[in-house]
C-alpha cells in the first residue's frame, strides 16, 4: 500500500467535503419554500424584516442566510442586512427561469433518502421501504404533498418548454397524444405554438382532473381532449404522434414494455413516438442523467437508460429508434412504429 504524502490531497479532501455536505441543499430548499428571495427584489432588507415577512425566527434565518451567502447565494451587504446575488436571482418567483417552486423541502423525500442504502443493497426504491407504499400511491393519499410536488413539476416543465419546443418540429403532427402528460402544461404549450395541431392529454384520472385551468389559460381547450386511464393497459388511439415525457424512466423494463406495447397498439405504422427523458452517456463526462438516475432509484425504483437500452426496449415493442436529439434540457428520443 503506497503512502500518500501529508498535504498532497488537500484539494481532494476539500472537494469531497463540499460534495458530501447536505446543509446547503437543505438550506436552499428552505429559503425556496419561504420565498425569501421574493422579499429582496427591491433591494437589501434587514433580516429582522425578512423574518417578519416570512414568519420565521430572525436569529435562525440569519444563520441560514449567512451560510448561503458564503456560497454566493445572497450577500450580507451590511451586518444582518441581505441582498440578492446573480446566483440568488432565479430563486425569485417572478424570474423568467424561476427555480423557487422546483426545489421544495419535502419530508417524505428526505425520509426516503435516509434509506438510500436500502436501494443500493437491494435495487428497490428506498421510498417504498421508508413509507410502506410506492411514490405515486403516497402522493394520491397525501394531497398537500402532491400539490407541492405538482408545483415543482410545473416549474421544471416551464424550463423544459423553452428548450424543447424549438428542438423539434411538433407541428408535423395532426394529433399528438401526450401519455402520462400530467396536468397538460407541456402539451398546452405545444398546442399554443402550433394552432393547427390537436392534442390528447392522457394520465391517471385524478391527475388530469387538474388540466382544465391549464388548458384554458393557454387558450387550447377546444383543441385538446382529456382522457383518464392506466397507461400500462391501453392508451387513446388516433394519434399520428405519441409523446411520453419523464414517465418511462419511472418504470422497470417490464412495465416500460407494457406502456410501449400499449402505445404501439394505438399508433398507426409509421407514426412517431417521442420519448423525452435522460439518455445516459458512456464515460466519465458530467451527465445529469447519471445523477437523476439515483433520484429515480431512490424514489421510484426506475432508472435512466442508455441509447442502446432504449433501442432494445423499442425494438422489443414494435418501434425503431431513429435518432436522439440532444438539447440543453432533456434529450428527445424519436422512434417510428414498424
mmCIF file of C-alpha atoms in Angstrom:
data_model
loop_
_atom_site.group_PDB
_atom_site.id
_atom_site.type_symbol
_atom_site.label_atom_id
_atom_site.label_comp_id
_atom_site.label_asym_id
_atom_site.label_seq_id
_atom_site.Cartn_x
_atom_site.Cartn_y
_atom_site.Cartn_z
ATOM 1 C CA UNK A 1 0.000 0.000 0.000
ATOM 2 C CA UNK A 2 1.509 3.330 -1.068
ATOM 3 C CA UNK A 3 1.933 6.156 1.417
ATOM 4 C CA UNK A 4 0.286 9.443 0.441
ATOM 5 C CA UNK A 5 2.426 12.457 1.431
ATOM 6 C CA UNK A 6 0.773 14.660 4.039
ATOM 7 C CA UNK A 7 -0.997 17.610 2.475
ATOM 8 C CA UNK A 8 -0.968 16.257 -1.073
ATOM 9 C CA UNK A 9 -4.713 15.640 -1.159
ATOM 10 C CA UNK A 10 -5.921 18.876 0.416
ATOM 11 C CA UNK A 11 -7.888 19.858 -2.691
ATOM 12 C CA UNK A 12 -9.443 16.412 -2.970
ATOM 13 C CA UNK A 13 -10.478 16.453 0.680
ATOM 14 C CA UNK A 14 -11.934 19.951 0.318
ATOM 15 C CA UNK A 15 -13.907 18.980 -2.779
ATOM 16 C CA UNK A 16 -15.221 15.751 -1.248
ATOM 17 C CA UNK A 17 -16.252 17.650 1.874
ATOM 18 C CA UNK A 18 -18.170 20.111 -0.282
ATOM 19 C CA UNK A 19 -19.846 17.335 -2.276
ATOM 20 C CA UNK A 20 -20.844 15.335 0.803
ATOM 21 C CA UNK A 21 -22.317 18.290 2.679
ATOM 22 C CA UNK A 22 -26.113 18.386 2.677
ATOM 23 C CA UNK A 23 -26.630 21.559 4.691
ATOM 24 C CA UNK A 24 -26.548 23.793 1.602
ATOM 25 C CA UNK A 25 -29.183 21.799 -0.362
ATOM 26 C CA UNK A 26 -31.471 21.785 2.681
ATOM 27 C CA UNK A 27 -30.918 25.492 3.287
ATOM 28 C CA UNK A 28 -31.619 26.298 -0.364
ATOM 29 C CA UNK A 29 -34.855 24.343 -0.330
ATOM 30 C CA UNK A 30 -35.929 26.001 2.914
ATOM 31 C CA UNK A 31 -35.466 29.529 1.533
ATOM 32 C CA UNK A 32 -37.345 28.472 -1.606
ATOM 33 C CA UNK A 33 -40.293 27.282 0.485
ATOM 34 C CA UNK A 34 -40.180 30.519 2.484
ATOM 35 C CA UNK A 35 -39.956 32.707 -0.658
ATOM 36 C CA UNK A 36 -37.098 34.678 0.883
ATOM 37 C CA UNK A 37 -35.781 35.891 -2.479
ATOM 38 C CA UNK A 38 -39.176 37.397 -3.340
ATOM 39 C CA UNK A 39 -38.771 39.853 -0.457
ATOM 40 C CA UNK A 40 -35.379 41.019 -1.727
ATOM 41 C CA UNK A 41 -36.477 42.001 -5.217
ATOM 42 C CA UNK A 42 -36.488 45.725 -4.448
ATOM 43 C CA UNK A 43 -33.121 45.763 -2.699
ATOM 44 C CA UNK A 44 -31.391 44.826 0.564
ATOM 45 C CA UNK A 45 -33.576 44.048 3.589
ATOM 46 C CA UNK A 46 -32.633 43.646 7.277
ATOM 47 C CA UNK A 47 -33.002 40.090 8.463
ATOM 48 C CA UNK A 48 -35.468 41.181 11.164
ATOM 49 C CA UNK A 49 -37.816 42.474 8.452
ATOM 50 C CA UNK A 50 -37.291 39.331 6.378
ATOM 51 C CA UNK A 51 -38.178 37.206 9.372
ATOM 52 C CA UNK A 52 -41.433 39.121 9.907
ATOM 53 C CA UNK A 53 -42.317 38.843 6.205
ATOM 54 C CA UNK A 54 -41.627 35.110 6.065
ATOM 55 C CA UNK A 55 -42.915 34.143 9.503
ATOM 56 C CA UNK A 56 -39.567 32.825 10.688
ATOM 57 C CA UNK A 57 -37.262 33.088 13.700
ATOM 58 C CA UNK A 58 -34.934 36.004 12.990
ATOM 59 C CA UNK A 59 -31.782 34.548 14.517
ATOM 60 C CA UNK A 60 -32.274 31.211 12.753
ATOM 61 C CA UNK A 61 -32.983 32.889 9.408
ATOM 62 C CA UNK A 62 -29.819 34.949 9.867
ATOM 63 C CA UNK A 63 -27.805 31.755 10.297
ATOM 64 C CA UNK A 64 -29.328 30.263 7.155
ATOM 65 C CA UNK A 65 -28.678 33.351 5.036
ATOM 66 C CA UNK A 66 -25.106 33.707 6.280
ATOM 67 C CA UNK A 67 -24.407 30.088 5.373
ATOM 68 C CA UNK A 68 -25.810 30.580 1.876
ATOM 69 C CA UNK A 69 -24.069 33.930 1.443
ATOM 70 C CA UNK A 70 -20.684 32.308 1.970
ATOM 71 C CA UNK A 71 -21.524 30.126 -1.027
ATOM 72 C CA UNK A 72 -22.573 33.059 -3.216
ATOM 73 C CA UNK A 73 -26.320 32.736 -2.677
ATOM 74 C CA UNK A 74 -27.383 36.123 -1.207
ATOM 75 C CA UNK A 75 -24.945 38.717 0.129
ATOM 76 C CA UNK A 76 -24.684 40.277 3.576
ATOM 77 C CA UNK A 77 -24.176 43.851 2.373
ATOM 78 C CA UNK A 78 -24.263 45.259 5.914
ATOM 79 C CA UNK A 79 -24.357 43.457 9.242
ATOM 80 C CA UNK A 80 -27.614 41.422 9.251
ATOM 81 C CA UNK A 81 -28.803 43.059 6.005
ATOM 82 C CA UNK A 82 -29.076 40.809 2.946
ATOM 83 C CA UNK A 83 -29.416 41.289 -0.812
ATOM 84 C CA UNK A 84 -29.801 39.124 -3.878
ATOM 85 C CA UNK A 85 -26.797 37.991 -5.877
ATOM 86 C CA UNK A 86 -26.875 36.790 -9.512
ATOM 87 C CA UNK A 87 -26.871 33.240 -8.156
ATOM 88 C CA UNK A 88 -29.906 34.003 -5.985
ATOM 89 C CA UNK A 89 -31.975 35.761 -8.676
ATOM 90 C CA UNK A 90 -33.564 32.536 -10.056
ATOM 91 C CA UNK A 91 -34.954 31.843 -6.576
ATOM 92 C CA UNK A 92 -37.472 34.660 -7.151
ATOM 93 C CA UNK A 93 -40.981 33.578 -8.135
ATOM 94 C CA UNK A 94 -41.118 36.189 -10.901
ATOM 95 C CA UNK A 95 -37.803 35.261 -12.512
ATOM 96 C CA UNK A 96 -38.263 34.034 -16.132
ATOM 97 C CA UNK A 97 -36.335 30.864 -15.247
ATOM 98 C CA UNK A 98 -37.542 30.633 -11.664
ATOM 99 C CA UNK A 99 -36.381 27.689 -9.580
ATOM 100 C CA UNK A 100 -38.300 28.694 -6.492
ATOM 101 C CA UNK A 101 -41.010 26.020 -6.808
ATOM 102 C CA UNK A 102 -38.683 23.446 -8.354
ATOM 103 C CA UNK A 103 -36.948 22.513 -5.115
ATOM 104 C CA UNK A 104 -39.382 22.078 -2.217
ATOM 105 C CA UNK A 105 -38.210 20.694 1.113
ATOM 106 C CA UNK A 106 -40.456 17.625 1.174
ATOM 107 C CA UNK A 107 -40.262 15.492 4.314
ATOM 108 C CA UNK A 108 -41.259 12.205 2.605
ATOM 109 C CA UNK A 109 -38.457 12.624 0.080
ATOM 110 C CA UNK A 110 -35.878 13.322 2.787
ATOM 111 C CA UNK A 111 -37.044 10.253 4.721
ATOM 112 C CA UNK A 112 -36.566 8.176 1.592
ATOM 113 C CA UNK A 113 -33.028 9.482 1.054
ATOM 114 C CA UNK A 114 -32.233 8.474 4.628
ATOM 115 C CA UNK A 115 -32.857 4.893 3.471
ATOM 116 C CA UNK A 116 -30.774 5.224 0.297
ATOM 117 C CA UNK A 117 -28.547 2.343 1.370
ATOM 118 C CA UNK A 118 -31.615 0.092 1.010
ATOM 119 C CA UNK A 119 -31.770 0.932 -2.703
ATOM 120 C CA UNK A 120 -28.045 0.320 -3.147
ATOM 121 C CA UNK A 121 -28.245 -3.033 -1.354
ATOM 122 C CA UNK A 122 -31.437 -4.322 -2.993
ATOM 123 C CA UNK A 123 -32.140 -2.333 -6.160
ATOM 124 C CA UNK A 124 -35.590 -1.457 -4.800
ATOM 125 C CA UNK A 125 -36.975 2.015 -4.134
ATOM 126 C CA UNK A 126 -35.952 3.400 -0.746
ATOM 127 C CA UNK A 127 -39.178 5.422 -0.711
ATOM 128 C CA UNK A 128 -41.231 2.232 -0.501
ATOM 129 C CA UNK A 129 -39.111 0.978 2.382
ATOM 130 C CA UNK A 130 -39.448 4.266 4.252
ATOM 131 C CA UNK A 131 -43.198 4.717 3.750
ATOM 132 C CA UNK A 132 -44.628 1.262 3.109
ATOM 133 C CA UNK A 133 -46.065 2.303 -0.247
ATOM 134 C CA UNK A 134 -44.892 3.484 -3.648
ATOM 135 C CA UNK A 135 -44.320 7.132 -4.539
ATOM 136 C CA UNK A 136 -47.427 7.735 -6.621
ATOM 137 C CA UNK A 137 -49.758 5.953 -4.189
ATOM 138 C CA UNK A 138 -48.307 8.054 -1.385
ATOM 139 C CA UNK A 139 -48.975 11.291 -3.257
ATOM 140 C CA UNK A 140 -52.516 10.202 -4.061
ATOM 141 C CA UNK A 141 -53.163 9.759 -0.325
ATOM 142 C CA UNK A 142 -51.399 12.980 0.725
ATOM 143 C CA UNK A 143 -52.886 15.856 -1.302
ATOM 144 C CA UNK A 144 -50.770 18.585 0.341
ATOM 145 C CA UNK A 145 -47.506 16.863 -0.617
ATOM 146 C CA UNK A 146 -48.980 16.058 -4.027
ATOM 147 C CA UNK A 147 -49.764 19.737 -4.622
ATOM 148 C CA UNK A 148 -46.194 20.732 -3.746
ATOM 149 C CA UNK A 149 -44.804 18.010 -5.999
ATOM 150 C CA UNK A 150 -47.062 19.200 -8.843
ATOM 151 C CA UNK A 151 -45.818 22.761 -8.328
ATOM 152 C CA UNK A 152 -42.222 21.572 -8.594
ATOM 153 C CA UNK A 153 -43.046 19.743 -11.816
ATOM 154 C CA UNK A 154 -44.682 22.854 -13.291
ATOM 155 C CA UNK A 155 -41.509 24.804 -12.552
ATOM 156 C CA UNK A 156 -39.370 22.148 -14.238
ATOM 157 C CA UNK A 157 -41.740 21.968 -17.217
ATOM 158 C CA UNK A 158 -41.594 25.737 -17.674
ATOM 159 C CA UNK A 159 -37.839 25.466 -18.172
ATOM 160 C CA UNK A 160 -38.193 22.465 -20.479
ATOM 161 C CA UNK A 161 -40.720 24.246 -22.678
ATOM 162 C CA UNK A 162 -38.211 26.967 -23.552
ATOM 163 C CA UNK A 163 -35.676 24.382 -24.755
ATOM 164 C CA UNK A 164 -37.749 21.504 -26.132
ATOM 165 C CA UNK A 165 -40.267 23.401 -28.253
ATOM 166 C CA UNK A 166 -37.648 24.810 -30.663
ATOM 167 C CA UNK A 167 -35.755 21.499 -30.754
ATOM 168 C CA UNK A 168 -38.386 19.517 -32.705
ATOM 169 C CA UNK A 169 -40.989 20.149 -35.415
ATOM 170 C CA UNK A 170 -44.017 19.462 -33.242
ATOM 171 C CA UNK A 171 -46.271 20.923 -35.933
ATOM 172 C CA UNK A 172 -45.611 17.928 -38.203
ATOM 173 C CA UNK A 173 -48.355 16.002 -36.422
ATOM 174 C CA UNK A 174 -52.085 16.184 -36.909
ATOM 175 C CA UNK A 175 -52.853 14.829 -33.431
ATOM 176 C CA UNK A 176 -50.304 14.487 -30.639
ATOM 177 C CA UNK A 177 -51.149 12.187 -27.706
ATOM 178 C CA UNK A 178 -49.279 13.057 -24.504
ATOM 179 C CA UNK A 179 -49.073 9.819 -22.486
ATOM 180 C CA UNK A 180 -48.588 10.497 -18.790
ATOM 181 C CA UNK A 181 -48.904 14.195 -19.541
ATOM 182 C CA UNK A 182 -49.886 15.341 -16.051
ATOM 183 C CA UNK A 183 -51.989 18.495 -15.991
ATOM 184 C CA UNK A 184 -51.152 19.346 -19.601
ATOM 185 C CA UNK A 185 -48.547 22.048 -19.005
ATOM 186 C CA UNK A 186 -46.243 20.835 -21.759
ATOM 187 C CA UNK A 187 -48.887 19.721 -24.260
ATOM 188 C CA UNK A 188 -50.778 23.001 -23.920
ATOM 189 C CA UNK A 189 -47.581 24.923 -24.709
ATOM 190 C CA UNK A 190 -47.063 22.808 -27.852
ATOM 191 C CA UNK A 191 -50.671 23.393 -28.926
ATOM 192 C CA UNK A 192 -50.389 27.126 -28.300
ATOM 193 C CA UNK A 193 -47.307 27.300 -30.515
ATOM 194 C CA UNK A 194 -48.907 25.211 -33.313
ATOM 195 C CA UNK A 195 -52.517 26.351 -33.884
ATOM 196 C CA UNK A 196 -53.289 23.604 -36.439
ATOM 197 C CA UNK A 197 -52.322 20.794 -34.056
ATOM 198 C CA UNK A 198 -54.812 18.835 -31.971
ATOM 199 C CA UNK A 199 -53.887 17.135 -28.715
ATOM 200 C CA UNK A 200 -54.968 14.315 -26.429
ATOM 201 C CA UNK A 201 -53.899 14.522 -22.793
ATOM 202 C CA UNK A 202 -53.771 11.137 -21.081
ATOM 203 C CA UNK A 203 -52.912 10.311 -17.474
ATOM 204 C CA UNK A 204 -54.499 8.892 -14.340
ATOM 205 C CA UNK A 205 -57.993 10.320 -13.753
ATOM 206 C CA UNK A 206 -57.056 12.165 -10.546
ATOM 207 C CA UNK A 207 -54.073 13.736 -12.352
ATOM 208 C CA UNK A 208 -55.822 15.008 -15.490
ATOM 209 C CA UNK A 209 -58.673 16.357 -13.364
ATOM 210 C CA UNK A 210 -56.499 19.413 -12.829
ATOM 211 C CA UNK A 211 -55.898 20.080 -16.523
ATOM 212 C CA UNK A 212 -58.871 22.365 -17.192
ATOM 213 C CA UNK A 213 -57.376 25.638 -15.894
ATOM 214 C CA UNK A 214 -54.017 24.942 -17.572
ATOM 215 C CA UNK A 215 -55.588 24.349 -20.980
ATOM 216 C CA UNK A 216 -57.881 27.344 -20.557
ATOM 217 C CA UNK A 217 -55.031 29.663 -19.630
ATOM 218 C CA UNK A 218 -53.230 28.848 -22.892
ATOM 219 C CA UNK A 219 -56.432 29.034 -24.927
ATOM 220 C CA UNK A 220 -56.256 25.459 -26.260
ATOM 221 C CA UNK A 221 -59.225 23.800 -24.532
ATOM 222 C CA UNK A 222 -61.153 23.352 -27.794
ATOM 223 C CA UNK A 223 -58.226 21.527 -29.410
ATOM 224 C CA UNK A 224 -57.358 19.170 -26.560
ATOM 225 C CA UNK A 225 -59.227 16.059 -25.448
ATOM 226 C CA UNK A 226 -58.591 14.965 -21.862
ATOM 227 C CA UNK A 227 -58.710 11.235 -21.098
ATOM 228 C CA UNK A 228 -58.098 9.407 -17.830
ATOM 229 C CA UNK A 229 -56.818 5.850 -17.634
ATOM 230 C CA UNK A 230 -53.955 3.454 -16.967
ATOM 231 C CA UNK A 231 -51.124 3.575 -19.497
ATOM 232 C CA UNK A 232 -49.976 0.079 -18.507
ATOM 233 C CA UNK A 233 -53.031 -1.379 -20.236
ATOM 234 C CA UNK A 234 -54.194 0.962 -23.017
ATOM 235 C CA UNK A 235 -53.750 4.495 -24.362
ATOM 236 C CA UNK A 236 -56.078 6.586 -26.562
ATOM 237 C CA UNK A 237 -55.890 5.655 -30.263
ATOM 238 C CA UNK A 238 -55.961 8.018 -33.214
ATOM 239 C CA UNK A 239 -52.753 9.978 -32.871
ATOM 240 C CA UNK A 240 -50.040 10.131 -35.510
ATOM 241 C CA UNK A 241 -47.613 11.284 -32.828
ATOM 242 C CA UNK A 242 -47.248 10.000 -29.266
ATOM 243 C CA UNK A 243 -45.224 11.669 -26.525
ATOM 244 C CA UNK A 244 -44.094 10.227 -23.214
ATOM 245 C CA UNK A 245 -42.082 12.759 -21.222
ATOM 246 C CA UNK A 246 -40.347 11.971 -17.947
ATOM 247 C CA UNK A 247 -42.571 8.955 -17.306
ATOM 248 C CA UNK A 248 -40.951 5.886 -18.887
ATOM 249 C CA UNK A 249 -37.859 6.175 -16.727
ATOM 250 C CA UNK A 250 -40.015 5.715 -13.627
ATOM 251 C CA UNK A 251 -40.663 2.155 -14.709
ATOM 252 C CA UNK A 252 -38.709 -1.074 -14.724
ATOM 253 C CA UNK A 253 -38.276 -2.810 -18.063
ATOM 254 C CA UNK A 254 -41.409 -4.952 -17.649
ATOM 255 C CA UNK A 255 -43.761 -2.032 -17.055
ATOM 256 C CA UNK A 256 -41.934 0.095 -19.639
ATOM 257 C CA UNK A 257 -42.544 -2.645 -22.220
ATOM 258 C CA UNK A 258 -46.220 -2.712 -21.221
ATOM 259 C CA UNK A 259 -46.562 1.049 -21.816
ATOM 260 C CA UNK A 260 -44.761 0.940 -25.163
ATOM 261 C CA UNK A 261 -46.821 -2.073 -26.227
ATOM 262 C CA UNK A 262 -49.997 -0.146 -25.408
ATOM 263 C CA UNK A 263 -48.761 2.814 -27.438
ATOM 264 C CA UNK A 264 -47.826 0.551 -30.360
ATOM 265 C CA UNK A 265 -51.345 -0.903 -30.334
ATOM 266 C CA UNK A 266 -52.768 2.611 -30.598
ATOM 267 C CA UNK A 267 -50.452 4.157 -33.179
ATOM 268 C CA UNK A 268 -50.526 3.537 -36.915
ATOM 269 C CA UNK A 269 -47.484 2.048 -38.709
ATOM 270 C CA UNK A 270 -45.011 4.811 -39.464
ATOM 271 C CA UNK A 271 -46.306 7.005 -36.652
ATOM 272 C CA UNK A 272 -43.767 8.733 -34.460
ATOM 273 C CA UNK A 273 -43.104 8.167 -30.774
ATOM 274 C CA UNK A 274 -41.132 10.767 -28.827
ATOM 275 C CA UNK A 275 -39.566 9.806 -25.504
ATOM 276 C CA UNK A 276 -38.276 12.788 -23.537
ATOM 277 C CA UNK A 277 -36.047 11.741 -20.651
ATOM 278 C CA UNK A 278 -32.348 11.403 -19.771
ATOM 279 C CA UNK A 279 -30.238 9.195 -22.030
ATOM 280 C CA UNK A 280 -27.124 8.128 -20.155
ATOM 281 C CA UNK A 281 -23.849 8.733 -21.972
ATOM 282 C CA UNK A 282 -20.838 6.416 -21.579
ATOM 283 C CA UNK A 283 -17.615 7.601 -19.969
ATOM 284 C CA UNK A 284 -16.820 9.936 -17.104
ATOM 285 C CA UNK A 285 -18.140 13.195 -18.547
ATOM 286 C CA UNK A 286 -20.693 15.046 -16.425
ATOM 287 C CA UNK A 287 -24.214 13.911 -17.276
ATOM 288 C CA UNK A 288 -27.347 14.971 -15.395
ATOM 289 C CA UNK A 289 -28.910 11.667 -16.418
ATOM 290 C CA UNK A 290 -26.435 9.776 -14.239
ATOM 291 C CA UNK A 291 -27.335 11.891 -11.205
ATOM 292 C CA UNK A 292 -31.059 11.768 -11.884
ATOM 293 C CA UNK A 293 -30.713 8.012 -12.162
ATOM 294 C CA UNK A 294 -30.048 7.877 -8.406
ATOM 295 C CA UNK A 295 -33.128 10.000 -7.696
ATOM 296 C CA UNK A 296 -35.214 7.546 -9.695
ATOM 297 C CA UNK A 297 -33.677 4.576 -7.920
ATOM 298 C CA UNK A 298 -34.386 6.102 -4.522
ATOM 299 C CA UNK A 299 -37.888 7.430 -5.079
ATOM 300 C CA UNK A 300 -39.496 5.189 -7.632
ATOM 301 C CA UNK A 301 -37.260 2.227 -8.437
ATOM 302 C CA UNK A 302 -36.926 3.125 -12.113
ATOM 303 C CA UNK A 303 -33.836 4.412 -13.829
ATOM 304 C CA UNK A 304 -32.271 6.269 -16.742
ATOM 305 C CA UNK A 305 -31.353 4.218 -19.784
ATOM 306 C CA UNK A 306 -28.541 4.342 -22.307
ATOM 307 C CA UNK A 307 -29.218 4.794 -26.013
ATOM 308 C CA UNK A 308 -28.606 1.079 -26.511
ATOM 309 C CA UNK A 309 -31.122 0.165 -23.818
ATOM 310 C CA UNK A 310 -33.703 2.482 -25.392
ATOM 311 C CA UNK A 311 -33.047 0.854 -28.752
ATOM 312 C CA UNK A 312 -33.556 -2.664 -27.358
ATOM 313 C CA UNK A 313 -36.704 -1.689 -25.452
ATOM 314 C CA UNK A 314 -38.199 -0.029 -28.519
ATOM 315 C CA UNK A 315 -37.329 -2.939 -30.816
ATOM 316 C CA UNK A 316 -38.996 -5.375 -28.426
ATOM 317 C CA UNK A 317 -42.261 -3.401 -28.579
ATOM 318 C CA UNK A 318 -42.571 -2.694 -32.310
ATOM 319 C CA UNK A 319 -40.584 0.523 -32.717
ATOM 320 C CA UNK A 320 -37.391 1.526 -34.481
ATOM 321 C CA UNK A 321 -35.173 4.130 -32.849
ATOM 322 C CA UNK A 322 -34.465 6.825 -35.442
ATOM 323 C CA UNK A 323 -32.349 9.375 -33.584
ATOM 324 C CA UNK A 324 -31.574 11.001 -30.250
ATOM 325 C CA UNK A 325 -31.875 14.790 -30.341
ATOM 326 C CA UNK A 326 -29.654 16.322 -27.688
ATOM 327 C CA UNK A 327 -30.847 19.582 -26.141
ATOM 328 C CA UNK A 328 -29.770 21.846 -23.281
ATOM 329 C CA UNK A 329 -32.548 20.200 -21.293
ATOM 330 C CA UNK A 330 -33.594 16.586 -21.849
ATOM 331 C CA UNK A 331 -32.853 14.537 -24.991
ATOM 332 C CA UNK A 332 -35.684 13.678 -27.360
ATOM 333 C CA UNK A 333 -35.644 10.035 -28.459
ATOM 334 C CA UNK A 334 -37.505 9.750 -31.765
ATOM 335 C CA UNK A 335 -38.815 6.340 -32.813
ATOM 336 C CA UNK A 336 -41.007 5.035 -35.628
ATOM 337 C CA UNK A 337 -43.742 2.394 -35.351
ATOM 338 C CA UNK A 338 -42.843 -0.563 -37.592
#
